[in-house]
Short mmCIF file of C-alpha atoms in Angstrom, two decimals:
data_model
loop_
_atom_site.label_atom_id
_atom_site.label_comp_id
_atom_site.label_asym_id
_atom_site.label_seq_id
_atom_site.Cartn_x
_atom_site.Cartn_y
_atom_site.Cartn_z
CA UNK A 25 -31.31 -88.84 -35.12
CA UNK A 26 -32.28 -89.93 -38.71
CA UNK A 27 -30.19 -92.26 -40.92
CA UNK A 28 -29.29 -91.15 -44.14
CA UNK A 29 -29.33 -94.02 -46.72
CA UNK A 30 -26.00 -95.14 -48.14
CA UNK A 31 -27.22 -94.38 -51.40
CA UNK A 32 -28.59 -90.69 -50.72
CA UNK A 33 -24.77 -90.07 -49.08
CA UNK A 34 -22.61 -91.83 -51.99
CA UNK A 35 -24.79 -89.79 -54.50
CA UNK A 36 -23.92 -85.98 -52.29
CA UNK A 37 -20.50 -87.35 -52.18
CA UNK A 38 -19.92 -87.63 -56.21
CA UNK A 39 -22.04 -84.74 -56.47
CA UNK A 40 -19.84 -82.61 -55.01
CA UNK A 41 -16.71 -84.19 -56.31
CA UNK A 42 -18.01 -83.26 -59.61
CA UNK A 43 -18.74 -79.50 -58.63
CA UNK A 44 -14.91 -79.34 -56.97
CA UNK A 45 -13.42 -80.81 -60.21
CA UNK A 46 -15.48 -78.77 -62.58
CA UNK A 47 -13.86 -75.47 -61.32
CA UNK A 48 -10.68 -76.76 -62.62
CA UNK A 49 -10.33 -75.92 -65.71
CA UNK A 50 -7.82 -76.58 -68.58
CA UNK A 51 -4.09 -76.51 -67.38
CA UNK A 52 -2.26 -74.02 -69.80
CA UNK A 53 -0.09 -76.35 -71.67
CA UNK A 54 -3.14 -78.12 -72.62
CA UNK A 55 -5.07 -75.31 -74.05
CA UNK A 56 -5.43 -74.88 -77.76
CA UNK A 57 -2.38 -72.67 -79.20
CA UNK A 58 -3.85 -69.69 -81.49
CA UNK A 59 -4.18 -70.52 -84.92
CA UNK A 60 -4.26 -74.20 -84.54
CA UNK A 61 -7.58 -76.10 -85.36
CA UNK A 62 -9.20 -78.17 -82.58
CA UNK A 63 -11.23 -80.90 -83.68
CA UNK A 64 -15.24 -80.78 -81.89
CA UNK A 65 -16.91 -83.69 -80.81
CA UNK A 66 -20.07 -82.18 -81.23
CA UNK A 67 -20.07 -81.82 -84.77
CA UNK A 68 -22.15 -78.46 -84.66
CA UNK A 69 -20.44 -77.07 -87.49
CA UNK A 70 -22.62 -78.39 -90.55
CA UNK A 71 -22.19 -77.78 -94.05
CA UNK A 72 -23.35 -74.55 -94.33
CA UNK A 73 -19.87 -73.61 -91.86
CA UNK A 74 -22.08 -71.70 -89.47
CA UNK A 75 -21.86 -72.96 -85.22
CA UNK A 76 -25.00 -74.58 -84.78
CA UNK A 77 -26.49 -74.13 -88.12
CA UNK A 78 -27.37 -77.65 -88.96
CA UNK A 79 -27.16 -79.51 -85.72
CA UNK A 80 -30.54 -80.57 -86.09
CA UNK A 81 -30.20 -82.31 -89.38
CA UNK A 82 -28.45 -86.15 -88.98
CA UNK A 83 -24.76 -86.51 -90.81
CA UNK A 84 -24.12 -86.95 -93.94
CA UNK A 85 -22.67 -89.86 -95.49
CA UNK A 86 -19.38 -89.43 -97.77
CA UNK A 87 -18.89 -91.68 -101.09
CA UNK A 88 -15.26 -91.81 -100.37
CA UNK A 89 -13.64 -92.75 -97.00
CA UNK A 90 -10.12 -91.26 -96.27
CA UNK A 91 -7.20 -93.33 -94.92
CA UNK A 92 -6.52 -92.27 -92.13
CA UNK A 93 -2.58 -91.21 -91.42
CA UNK A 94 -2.57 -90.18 -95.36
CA UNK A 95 -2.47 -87.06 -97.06
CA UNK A 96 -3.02 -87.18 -100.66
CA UNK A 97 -1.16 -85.34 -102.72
CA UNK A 98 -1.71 -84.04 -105.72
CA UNK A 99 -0.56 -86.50 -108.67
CA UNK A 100 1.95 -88.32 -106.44
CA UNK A 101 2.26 -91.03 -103.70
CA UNK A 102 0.47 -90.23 -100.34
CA UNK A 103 2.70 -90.04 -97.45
CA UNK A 104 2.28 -90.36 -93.97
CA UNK A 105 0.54 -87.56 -91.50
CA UNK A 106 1.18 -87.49 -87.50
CA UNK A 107 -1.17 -85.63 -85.75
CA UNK A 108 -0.05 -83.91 -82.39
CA UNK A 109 -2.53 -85.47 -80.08
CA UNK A 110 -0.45 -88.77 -80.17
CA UNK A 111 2.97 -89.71 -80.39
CA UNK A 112 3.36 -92.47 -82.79
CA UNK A 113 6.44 -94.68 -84.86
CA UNK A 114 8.02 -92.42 -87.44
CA UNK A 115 7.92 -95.54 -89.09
CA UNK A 116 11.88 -94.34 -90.18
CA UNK A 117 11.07 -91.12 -91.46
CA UNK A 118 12.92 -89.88 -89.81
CA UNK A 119 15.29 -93.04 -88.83
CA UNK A 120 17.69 -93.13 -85.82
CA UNK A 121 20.54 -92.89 -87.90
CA UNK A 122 19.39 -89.50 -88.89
CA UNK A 123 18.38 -88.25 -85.06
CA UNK A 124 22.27 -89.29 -84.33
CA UNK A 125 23.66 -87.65 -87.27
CA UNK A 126 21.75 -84.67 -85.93
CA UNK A 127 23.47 -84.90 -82.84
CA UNK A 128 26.88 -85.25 -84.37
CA UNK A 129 26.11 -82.00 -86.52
CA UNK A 130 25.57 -80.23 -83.08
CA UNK A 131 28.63 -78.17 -81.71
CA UNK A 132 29.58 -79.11 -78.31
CA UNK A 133 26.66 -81.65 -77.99
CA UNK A 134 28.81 -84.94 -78.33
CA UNK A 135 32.67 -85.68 -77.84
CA UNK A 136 33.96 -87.00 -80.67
CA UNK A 137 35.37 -90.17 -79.42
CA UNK A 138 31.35 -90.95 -77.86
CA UNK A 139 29.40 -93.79 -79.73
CA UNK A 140 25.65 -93.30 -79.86
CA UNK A 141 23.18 -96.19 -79.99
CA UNK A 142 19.58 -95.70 -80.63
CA UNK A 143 17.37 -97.07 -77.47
CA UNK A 144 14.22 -96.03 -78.41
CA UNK A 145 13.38 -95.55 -82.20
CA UNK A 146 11.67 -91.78 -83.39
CA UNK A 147 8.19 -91.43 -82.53
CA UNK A 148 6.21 -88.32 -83.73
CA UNK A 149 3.45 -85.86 -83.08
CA UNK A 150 2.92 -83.41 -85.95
CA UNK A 151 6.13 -82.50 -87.39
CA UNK A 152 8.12 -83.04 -83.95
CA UNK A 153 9.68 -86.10 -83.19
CA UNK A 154 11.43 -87.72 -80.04
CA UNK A 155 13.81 -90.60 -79.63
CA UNK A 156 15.76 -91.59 -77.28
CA UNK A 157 19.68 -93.03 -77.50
CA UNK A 158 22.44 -94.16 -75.17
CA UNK A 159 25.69 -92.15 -75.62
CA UNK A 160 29.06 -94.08 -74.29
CA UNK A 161 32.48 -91.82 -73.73
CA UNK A 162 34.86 -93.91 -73.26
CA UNK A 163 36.16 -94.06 -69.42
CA UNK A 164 32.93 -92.19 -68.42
CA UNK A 165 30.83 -95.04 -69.22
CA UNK A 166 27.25 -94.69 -70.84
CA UNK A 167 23.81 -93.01 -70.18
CA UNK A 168 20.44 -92.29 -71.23
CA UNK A 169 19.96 -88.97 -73.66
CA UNK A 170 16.39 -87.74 -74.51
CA UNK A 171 16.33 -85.52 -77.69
CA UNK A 172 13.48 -84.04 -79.03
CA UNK A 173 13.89 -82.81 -82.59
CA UNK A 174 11.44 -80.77 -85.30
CA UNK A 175 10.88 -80.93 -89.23
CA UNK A 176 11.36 -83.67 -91.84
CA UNK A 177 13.93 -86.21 -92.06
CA UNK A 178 16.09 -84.59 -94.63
CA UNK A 179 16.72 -81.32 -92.42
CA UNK A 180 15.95 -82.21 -89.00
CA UNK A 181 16.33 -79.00 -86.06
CA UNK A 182 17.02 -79.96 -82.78
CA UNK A 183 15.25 -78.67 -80.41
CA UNK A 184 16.45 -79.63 -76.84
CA UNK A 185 18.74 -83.02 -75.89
CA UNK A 186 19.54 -84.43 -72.50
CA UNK A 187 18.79 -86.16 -69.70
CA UNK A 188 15.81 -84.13 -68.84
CA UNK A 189 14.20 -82.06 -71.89
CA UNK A 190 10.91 -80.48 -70.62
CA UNK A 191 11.77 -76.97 -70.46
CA UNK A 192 10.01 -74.23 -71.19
CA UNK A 193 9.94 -74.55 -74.97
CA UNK A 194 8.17 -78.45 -74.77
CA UNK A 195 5.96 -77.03 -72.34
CA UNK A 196 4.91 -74.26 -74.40
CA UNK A 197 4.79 -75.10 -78.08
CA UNK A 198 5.73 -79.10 -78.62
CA UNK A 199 2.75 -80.74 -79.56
CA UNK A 200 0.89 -82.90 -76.80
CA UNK A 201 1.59 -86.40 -77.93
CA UNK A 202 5.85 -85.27 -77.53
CA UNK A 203 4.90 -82.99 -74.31
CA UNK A 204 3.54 -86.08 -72.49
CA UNK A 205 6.76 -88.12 -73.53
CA UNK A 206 9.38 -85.43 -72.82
CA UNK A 207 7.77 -84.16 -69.47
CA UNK A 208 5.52 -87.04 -67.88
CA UNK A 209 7.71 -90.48 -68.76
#
């Protein structure tokens, strides 16, 4: 009976790893929402906006670099972007003191006599953010709450707070940078 090289076998072996995995696909929650540009690697869409249209012709070089993380705007002071992809500081906009007064603003959320300490500061994705803080009730003792929260800082909506938040909603519309924190941490 013939050998078959170790090389020859490792090669069939990734080979058809590759063919298994490629029938995958994208998972749902990971597709593209409607209306919501994806950026392409491939760069196919030249300046003339058509698919393809100037893929043969090398990039272009810009005079002016953008920052990136900053929007300008229009005769005022550029403030900071967050796109969904990646969860990053909020860099206090919004702070924790705002993600707890949200939760004190919330009927039935909190008791009254319960003290709320931020653990983990706000980090965002697009205009979500999530933090996480430790609420103490006196004679219960303390634990860990999760709350995920939309908008900016001066009118913050909550959007789900507990000890578990990935429900349907996260899964389904919360950008991916939040999704991975409220559903995979």
């Amino acid at each position: 009976m013939p050998r078959v090289p170790r090389l020859a076998a490792a090669s069939a072996c990734v080979l058809a790893g590759a063919v298994l995995l490629a029938g995958c696909g994208t998972p749902p929650e990971l597709r593209p929402r409607p209306g919501v540009p994806v950026p392409s690697a491939s760069g196919s869409n030249g300046p003339s906006g058509r698919p393809g249209a100037d893929a043969g012709r090398p990039p272009t070089e810009s005079t002016t670099r953008p920052t990136p993380g900053i929007t300008p705007v229009p005769g005022g002071t550029p403030s900071p972007t967050y796109g969904g992809y990646v969860a990053v500081s909020c860099a206090g906009n919004p702070s924790g003191a705002q993600v707890t007064d949200l939760l004190r603003r919330s009927p039935g959320l909190l008791r009254s006599d319960a003290t709320v300490r931020v653990v983990r500061e706000p980090v965002c994705a697009d205009t979500w953010q999530y933090t996480v803080v430790e609420v103490n009730v006196p004679g219960r003792g303390s634990s860990a709450m999760q709350v995920v929260s939309t908008g900016r800082a001066a009118s913050l909506i909550l959007v789900t707070a507990g000890s578990n938040v990935c429900n349907a909603r996260i899964r389904a519309t919360a950008p991916a940078g939040i999704r991975t924190l409220a559903c995979d941490a």
